[in-house]
Coordinates of C-alpha atoms in Angstrom, one line a residue:
M1 CA -98.9 -151.9 107.5
A2 CA -98.5 -148.3 106.5
H3 CA -97.1 -146.5 110.0
A4 CA -100.1 -143.8 109.7
Q5 CA -102.4 -146.9 110.6
E6 CA -99.3 -148.4 113.6
I7 CA -100.0 -145.1 115.3
Q8 CA -103.5 -144.0 115.3
L9 CA -103.5 -148.3 116.5
Q10 CA -101.6 -147.0 119.5
I11 CA -104.7 -144.3 120.7
R12 CA -106.0 -147.1 122.9
G13 CA -107.7 -146.4 126.8
I14 CA -107.9 -142.8 126.5
P15 CA -110.9 -140.9 127.0
D16 CA -113.5 -139.4 124.0
K17 CA -112.2 -135.9 123.3
E18 CA -115.6 -134.8 123.3
S19 CA -115.3 -135.9 126.9
V20 CA -112.9 -133.4 127.2
H21 CA -114.9 -130.7 125.8
E22 CA -116.9 -128.3 128.2
D23 CA -118.7 -126.5 125.0
A24 CA -118.5 -126.1 121.6
G25 CA -116.3 -122.8 121.9
D26 CA -114.0 -124.4 123.3
E27 CA -113.1 -127.4 121.0
P28 CA -110.1 -126.7 118.7
K29 CA -108.4 -125.7 121.8
A30 CA -109.2 -128.5 123.4
D31 CA -108.3 -131.1 120.8
T32 CA -105.1 -129.4 120.5
R33 CA -104.1 -130.3 124.1
W34 CA -105.7 -133.7 123.5
S35 CA -103.7 -134.3 121.0
T36 CA -100.8 -133.0 122.5
R37 CA -101.2 -135.0 125.8
V38 CA -102.0 -138.4 123.6
S39 CA -98.6 -138.0 121.5
F40 CA -96.5 -137.2 124.4
R41 CA -97.5 -140.3 126.7
W42 CA -97.2 -141.8 123.3
W43 CA -93.6 -141.1 123.1
M44 CA -92.5 -141.6 126.5
T45 CA -93.8 -145.0 126.7
V46 CA -92.3 -146.2 123.6
V47 CA -88.6 -144.7 124.8
V48 CA -89.1 -146.6 127.8
D49 CA -89.8 -149.5 125.8
M50 CA -87.0 -148.4 123.2
L51 CA -84.2 -147.9 126.8
M52 CA -84.9 -151.4 128.0
V53 CA -83.8 -153.4 124.5
L54 CA -80.5 -151.1 124.5
C55 CA -79.8 -151.6 127.8
G56 CA -80.6 -155.4 127.4
T57 CA -79.2 -156.0 124.5
T58 CA -76.0 -154.5 125.7
V59 CA -75.8 -155.9 128.5
A60 CA -77.0 -159.1 127.3
T61 CA -73.8 -159.5 124.4
L62 CA -71.0 -158.0 127.0
L63 CA -72.1 -160.9 129.4
G64 CA -72.6 -163.8 126.7
R65 CA -68.6 -162.9 125.8
L66 CA -67.6 -162.7 129.0
Y67 CA -69.0 -166.0 129.6
Y68 CA -66.4 -167.4 126.9
N69 CA -63.8 -165.4 128.0
S70 CA -63.3 -166.6 131.6
G71 CA -63.8 -170.0 130.8
G72 CA -67.1 -170.7 129.3
N73 CA -67.4 -173.1 126.6
S74 CA -71.3 -174.7 126.3
K75 CA -73.0 -173.5 123.2
W76 CA -76.5 -174.7 124.5
M77 CA -75.9 -173.3 127.9
A78 CA -75.3 -170.1 126.3
T79 CA -77.9 -170.4 124.2
L80 CA -80.4 -171.2 127.4
T81 CA -79.6 -168.3 129.4
Q82 CA -81.2 -166.1 125.9
S83 CA -84.4 -168.0 126.8
G84 CA -84.5 -169.1 130.4
G85 CA -85.5 -165.9 132.2
S86 CA -88.6 -165.8 130.8
P87 CA -89.9 -167.8 134.3
L88 CA -89.4 -164.3 136.1
L89 CA -92.0 -162.8 134.0
V90 CA -94.5 -164.4 136.1
V91 CA -93.8 -161.6 138.6
P92 CA -95.3 -158.5 136.0
L93 CA -97.6 -161.0 134.9
L94 CA -99.2 -161.5 138.5
M95 CA -99.2 -157.3 138.4
T96 CA -100.7 -156.6 135.4
P97 CA -104.9 -156.1 135.3
A98 CA -106.8 -159.1 134.1
S99 CA -108.0 -159.2 131.7
S100 CA -112.5 -157.8 130.6
A101 CA -114.8 -160.5 130.6
D102 CA -115.3 -159.2 127.4
E103 CA -111.8 -159.0 125.8
R104 CA -111.4 -161.3 122.9
R105 CA -110.0 -164.6 123.3
P106 CA -107.9 -166.4 120.2
P107 CA -109.0 -170.4 119.9
A108 CA -106.3 -172.0 122.4
S109 CA -105.3 -174.3 119.4
K110 CA -103.6 -171.4 117.2
M111 CA -102.1 -169.7 120.0
F112 CA -100.7 -172.9 120.9
A113 CA -99.3 -173.8 117.3
V114 CA -97.6 -170.0 117.6
Y115 CA -96.3 -170.5 121.1
A116 CA -95.0 -173.5 119.7
G117 CA -93.8 -172.8 115.9
V118 CA -91.9 -169.0 117.2
G119 CA -90.3 -170.6 120.2
V120 CA -88.6 -174.0 118.3
M121 CA -88.0 -170.8 115.9
I122 CA -86.5 -168.6 118.6
G123 CA -84.3 -171.9 120.5
F124 CA -82.5 -172.7 117.2
D125 CA -81.8 -168.8 116.4
N126 CA -80.5 -168.1 119.9
L127 CA -78.1 -171.4 119.0
M128 CA -76.7 -170.0 116.0
Y129 CA -75.8 -166.5 117.3
S130 CA -74.2 -168.9 120.6
Y131 CA -72.1 -170.0 117.9
A132 CA -71.3 -166.4 116.6
L133 CA -70.2 -164.6 119.3
Q134 CA -67.8 -167.3 120.0
Y135 CA -66.8 -166.9 116.7
L136 CA -66.3 -162.7 116.5
P137 CA -65.1 -160.7 118.6
V138 CA -68.0 -158.7 119.8
S139 CA -67.4 -155.4 118.0
T140 CA -67.7 -157.5 114.9
F141 CA -70.9 -160.0 116.0
S142 CA -72.8 -156.3 117.0
L143 CA -72.0 -154.7 113.7
V144 CA -72.9 -157.9 111.1
A145 CA -76.4 -158.2 113.4
A146 CA -77.4 -155.3 111.8
T147 CA -78.2 -156.9 109.0
Q148 CA -81.1 -157.9 110.7
L149 CA -82.9 -154.5 109.9
G150 CA -82.3 -155.4 105.9
F151 CA -83.6 -158.5 106.5
N152 CA -86.8 -157.5 108.6
A153 CA -87.4 -154.8 105.7
I154 CA -87.9 -157.6 103.5
T155 CA -90.1 -159.7 105.8
S156 CA -91.6 -157.2 106.8
R157 CA -93.3 -156.3 103.3
L158 CA -94.0 -159.5 102.7
I159 CA -95.6 -160.6 105.7
N160 CA -97.2 -157.5 107.4
A161 CA -97.3 -155.3 104.0
Q162 CA -94.8 -152.9 105.2
Q163 CA -94.6 -149.9 102.9
F164 CA -91.2 -149.2 101.0
T165 CA -89.5 -145.5 100.6
A166 CA -86.6 -144.0 99.4
L167 CA -85.4 -143.3 103.3
I168 CA -86.2 -147.2 103.9
L169 CA -84.5 -148.5 100.8
N170 CA -81.6 -146.4 101.8
S171 CA -81.4 -147.9 105.1
V172 CA -80.9 -151.4 103.9
V173 CA -78.3 -150.8 101.4
V174 CA -76.3 -148.6 103.7
L175 CA -76.7 -151.6 106.6
T176 CA -75.8 -154.2 104.0
F177 CA -72.6 -152.6 102.6
S178 CA -71.8 -152.0 106.1
A179 CA -71.8 -155.9 107.1
A180 CA -70.5 -156.8 103.4
L181 CA -67.0 -154.0 104.7
L182 CA -66.7 -156.5 108.0
G183 CA -66.8 -159.6 105.5
V184 CA -64.0 -157.9 103.2
G185 CA -61.9 -156.4 106.2
S186 CA -61.7 -160.0 108.4
S187 CA -58.5 -160.7 107.4
S188 CA -56.7 -157.8 109.7
D189 CA -59.4 -157.9 112.4
E190 CA -57.6 -158.6 115.6
T191 CA -58.4 -158.7 119.4
S192 CA -57.0 -160.1 122.4
S193 CA -60.0 -161.8 123.0
D194 CA -60.2 -165.8 122.8
V195 CA -61.9 -166.1 119.7
P196 CA -60.7 -169.2 117.9
R197 CA -58.4 -168.4 114.7
G198 CA -60.0 -169.4 111.6
K199 CA -63.3 -169.6 112.9
Y200 CA -64.5 -166.0 111.8
P201 CA -65.9 -167.1 108.2
V202 CA -67.8 -169.3 110.0
G203 CA -69.5 -167.3 112.6
F204 CA -69.7 -164.6 109.8
V205 CA -72.4 -167.2 108.0
L206 CA -73.6 -168.4 111.5
V207 CA -74.3 -164.0 112.4
L208 CA -76.1 -163.5 109.4
A209 CA -78.4 -166.5 109.0
A210 CA -79.4 -165.8 112.9
S211 CA -80.0 -162.5 112.1
A212 CA -82.3 -163.3 108.8
V213 CA -84.2 -166.1 111.5
F214 CA -84.4 -163.2 114.3
A215 CA -85.7 -160.3 111.4
L216 CA -88.6 -163.1 110.5
I217 CA -89.4 -164.0 113.9
L218 CA -90.4 -159.9 114.5
S219 CA -92.9 -160.1 111.6
L220 CA -94.7 -163.5 113.1
F221 CA -94.8 -161.4 116.4
E222 CA -96.4 -159.0 114.3
L223 CA -98.5 -161.1 112.4
S224 CA -99.5 -163.0 115.6
F225 CA -101.3 -159.5 116.8
E226 CA -102.6 -158.6 114.2
K227 CA -104.3 -161.8 112.3
V228 CA -104.7 -164.2 115.7
I229 CA -104.5 -162.3 118.9
R230 CA -106.1 -158.8 117.7
V231 CA -105.6 -158.0 121.1
R232 CA -102.8 -155.2 121.9
T233 CA -102.4 -155.7 125.6
A234 CA -99.8 -155.8 128.4
R235 CA -101.0 -159.3 129.4
W236 CA -100.7 -160.4 125.7
V237 CA -97.1 -158.8 125.4
L238 CA -96.4 -161.1 128.7
R239 CA -97.7 -164.0 127.6
M240 CA -96.4 -163.7 123.8
Q241 CA -92.6 -163.4 125.7
M242 CA -92.8 -166.2 128.1
Y243 CA -94.5 -168.8 126.7
T244 CA -92.3 -168.9 123.5
N245 CA -89.1 -168.4 125.2
L246 CA -90.2 -171.4 127.8
V247 CA -90.2 -173.4 124.5
A248 CA -87.2 -172.1 123.3
S249 CA -85.6 -173.1 126.5
V250 CA -87.1 -176.5 126.5
V251 CA -85.1 -176.2 123.5
S252 CA -82.2 -175.6 124.7
V253 CA -81.8 -178.1 127.8
V254 CA -82.7 -180.9 125.3
G255 CA -80.1 -179.4 123.6
L256 CA -77.7 -179.4 126.4
L257 CA -78.8 -182.9 127.6
A258 CA -78.6 -184.4 123.9
S259 CA -75.2 -183.1 123.5
G260 CA -73.5 -184.3 126.5
D261 CA -72.6 -180.8 127.3
W262 CA -74.4 -180.9 130.9
R263 CA -71.0 -183.2 131.7
T264 CA -68.9 -180.8 131.1
I265 CA -70.8 -177.9 133.3
P266 CA -69.1 -179.2 137.0
G267 CA -65.5 -178.8 135.8
E268 CA -66.4 -175.6 133.7
M269 CA -67.9 -173.7 136.5
A270 CA -64.7 -174.9 138.7
S271 CA -62.2 -173.3 136.0
F272 CA -64.4 -170.5 135.6
K273 CA -62.2 -167.1 136.3
D274 CA -63.1 -165.8 139.5
G275 CA -64.7 -168.4 140.4
R276 CA -68.3 -170.3 140.7
A277 CA -70.0 -167.2 142.3
R278 CA -68.9 -165.4 139.4
Y279 CA -70.0 -167.9 137.0
V280 CA -73.6 -167.7 137.8
L281 CA -73.6 -164.4 137.9
T282 CA -72.9 -164.0 134.4
L283 CA -75.4 -166.8 133.2
V284 CA -78.0 -165.0 135.7
G285 CA -77.4 -161.4 134.8
T286 CA -77.4 -162.6 130.9
A287 CA -80.8 -164.3 130.8
V288 CA -82.2 -161.1 133.0
S289 CA -81.1 -158.8 130.5
W290 CA -81.8 -160.6 127.8
Q291 CA -85.8 -161.3 128.9
A292 CA -85.6 -157.2 129.8
A293 CA -84.8 -156.9 125.6
A294 CA -87.0 -159.3 124.3
V295 CA -89.9 -157.7 126.3
G296 CA -89.1 -154.3 125.0
V297 CA -88.9 -155.4 121.9
V298 CA -92.7 -157.4 121.3
R299 CA -93.4 -154.2 123.4
L300 CA -92.8 -152.0 120.4
I301 CA -93.8 -154.9 117.6
M302 CA -97.4 -153.9 119.5
R303 CA -97.0 -150.2 120.0
V304 CA -95.6 -149.8 116.1
S305 CA -93.8 -152.5 113.8
S306 CA -91.3 -155.5 113.8
L307 CA -89.4 -152.5 111.8
F308 CA -88.9 -150.0 114.1
A309 CA -88.7 -152.6 116.8
N310 CA -85.1 -153.6 114.8
V311 CA -84.2 -150.1 114.1
T312 CA -84.2 -150.2 117.8
C313 CA -81.6 -152.9 118.3
T314 CA -79.6 -151.6 115.4
L315 CA -79.2 -148.8 117.7
A316 CA -77.6 -150.8 120.3
L317 CA -74.4 -150.9 117.5
P318 CA -72.6 -147.8 118.5
L319 CA -72.4 -148.6 122.4
V320 CA -71.8 -152.6 122.1
P321 CA -67.8 -152.3 120.1
V322 CA -67.5 -148.6 122.6
F323 CA -67.4 -151.2 125.7
A324 CA -66.2 -154.5 123.7
V325 CA -63.0 -152.6 123.2
V326 CA -62.6 -151.2 126.7
L327 CA -63.5 -154.3 128.8
F328 CA -62.2 -156.8 126.3
G329 CA -59.5 -155.4 124.4
D330 CA -61.1 -155.5 120.9
K331 CA -59.0 -153.8 117.9
M332 CA -61.6 -150.7 116.9
T333 CA -60.0 -150.8 113.1
G334 CA -60.7 -147.9 110.5
I335 CA -62.9 -150.7 108.7
K336 CA -65.0 -150.9 112.2
V337 CA -65.2 -147.3 112.2
V338 CA -66.6 -147.1 108.8
A339 CA -69.0 -149.9 109.1
M340 CA -70.3 -148.4 112.3
L341 CA -71.0 -144.8 111.1
M342 CA -72.4 -147.0 107.9
A343 CA -74.8 -148.4 110.0
V344 CA -76.0 -145.4 112.3
W345 CA -76.6 -143.4 109.3
G346 CA -79.0 -146.7 108.0
F347 CA -80.4 -146.3 111.4
L348 CA -81.1 -142.2 111.3
S349 CA -82.6 -142.2 107.7
Y350 CA -85.1 -145.1 108.8
M351 CA -85.8 -142.8 111.7
Y352 CA -86.6 -139.8 109.8
Q353 CA -88.7 -141.9 107.5
H354 CA -90.7 -142.4 110.6
Y355 CA -91.0 -138.6 111.6
I356 CA -92.2 -138.2 108.6
D357 CA -94.8 -140.9 109.0
G358 CA -95.7 -139.7 112.1
R359 CA -96.4 -135.9 110.8
R360 CA -98.3 -137.3 107.6
A361 CA -100.1 -139.7 110.3
G362 CA -100.9 -136.0 112.8
N363 CA -101.7 -133.8 110.1
A364 CA -104.1 -136.5 108.9
E365 CA -105.5 -136.3 112.5
C366 CA -106.3 -132.6 112.7
R367 CA -108.0 -131.7 109.5
V368 CA -110.9 -134.8 110.2
C369 CA -110.7 -133.3 113.9
A370 CA -111.1 -129.4 112.6
T371 CA -113.5 -130.8 110.1
R372 CA -115.6 -132.7 112.6
T373 CA -115.6 -129.2 114.7
A374 CA -116.7 -126.8 111.7
S375 CA -119.3 -129.8 111.4
D376 CA -120.6 -129.6 114.9
T377 CA -121.0 -125.4 114.8
L378 CA -122.5 -125.2 112.0
L379 CA -125.5 -127.8 113.5
P380 CA -128.6 -125.6 115.0
A381 CA -128.8 -125.1 118.4

């Protein structure tokens, strides 16, 4: 879907422009004020969603690494924290205004298929991320994860009819080379964190695979809103996030029980650095942070597109490695610095493309309003 169309879809629940006009002579000025209010309100909402994604992703990634560094070793427990906080979404769901009686309701059978299919994919994607986070320094992990934007550009084109431009192509190529640069420089990657030696190639492949699946999941979310739900409200955002993550949590719990990892939890908790309380707080904090980030991602998909949501995730790249150097002693090598700068450049390329699309959509809207105003002025009194 083109960005011009996506931006126009966001203007919902706002009074008709004509309702703010008192007479035909004031229409051009009123149109300008109305358009400005709409643009400002929309961007403020998007900025809040972006902050949820940035803060949630950064904190969750750092706490996930802290879990392994402090004595945690259960991959399935780390996987469960990425979706296990979904029951907390019941609170904001209850506080959200109920759906209107005439609101479209998609068939329950279709929604069950969406929840089950996407939820299972989320569960296994979380597992791959859990393994990768244990096998890679957190700075390298976050930078390699930037490839999800490149993968998402492909899935958005194939599934969501995303328009490709020179700037978007530049973003994809730069981010791909950024990840490749990290792979070439893996032999010089040293860290004081408890990263298993010799596991770097496995972690690198896993985070690439997880990034590709994550990109597919985002595109499927957008497709679900467009083709199945066809309603873009806060309640449906929370429902999609909660039910798909509940399915992912079931996958994690089944894996935890089937693998026998549940037997190691008491000993893991007892030997955890600084005690049981820190163990519980680390897992709870990780779960809450992932849910905050995930809600922000789904809201951005609903308001803009899956590619824009993924670009926002990429914006966390400069934050995670810096905090990792301070908190975990990860070594910020020259290769990582260059890779990080390339990732930031790729992000800025896409953001500039979105800015251009927004300006074009705004100019088109203004031309339509001006045409209508001129037509109304020519009508006889």
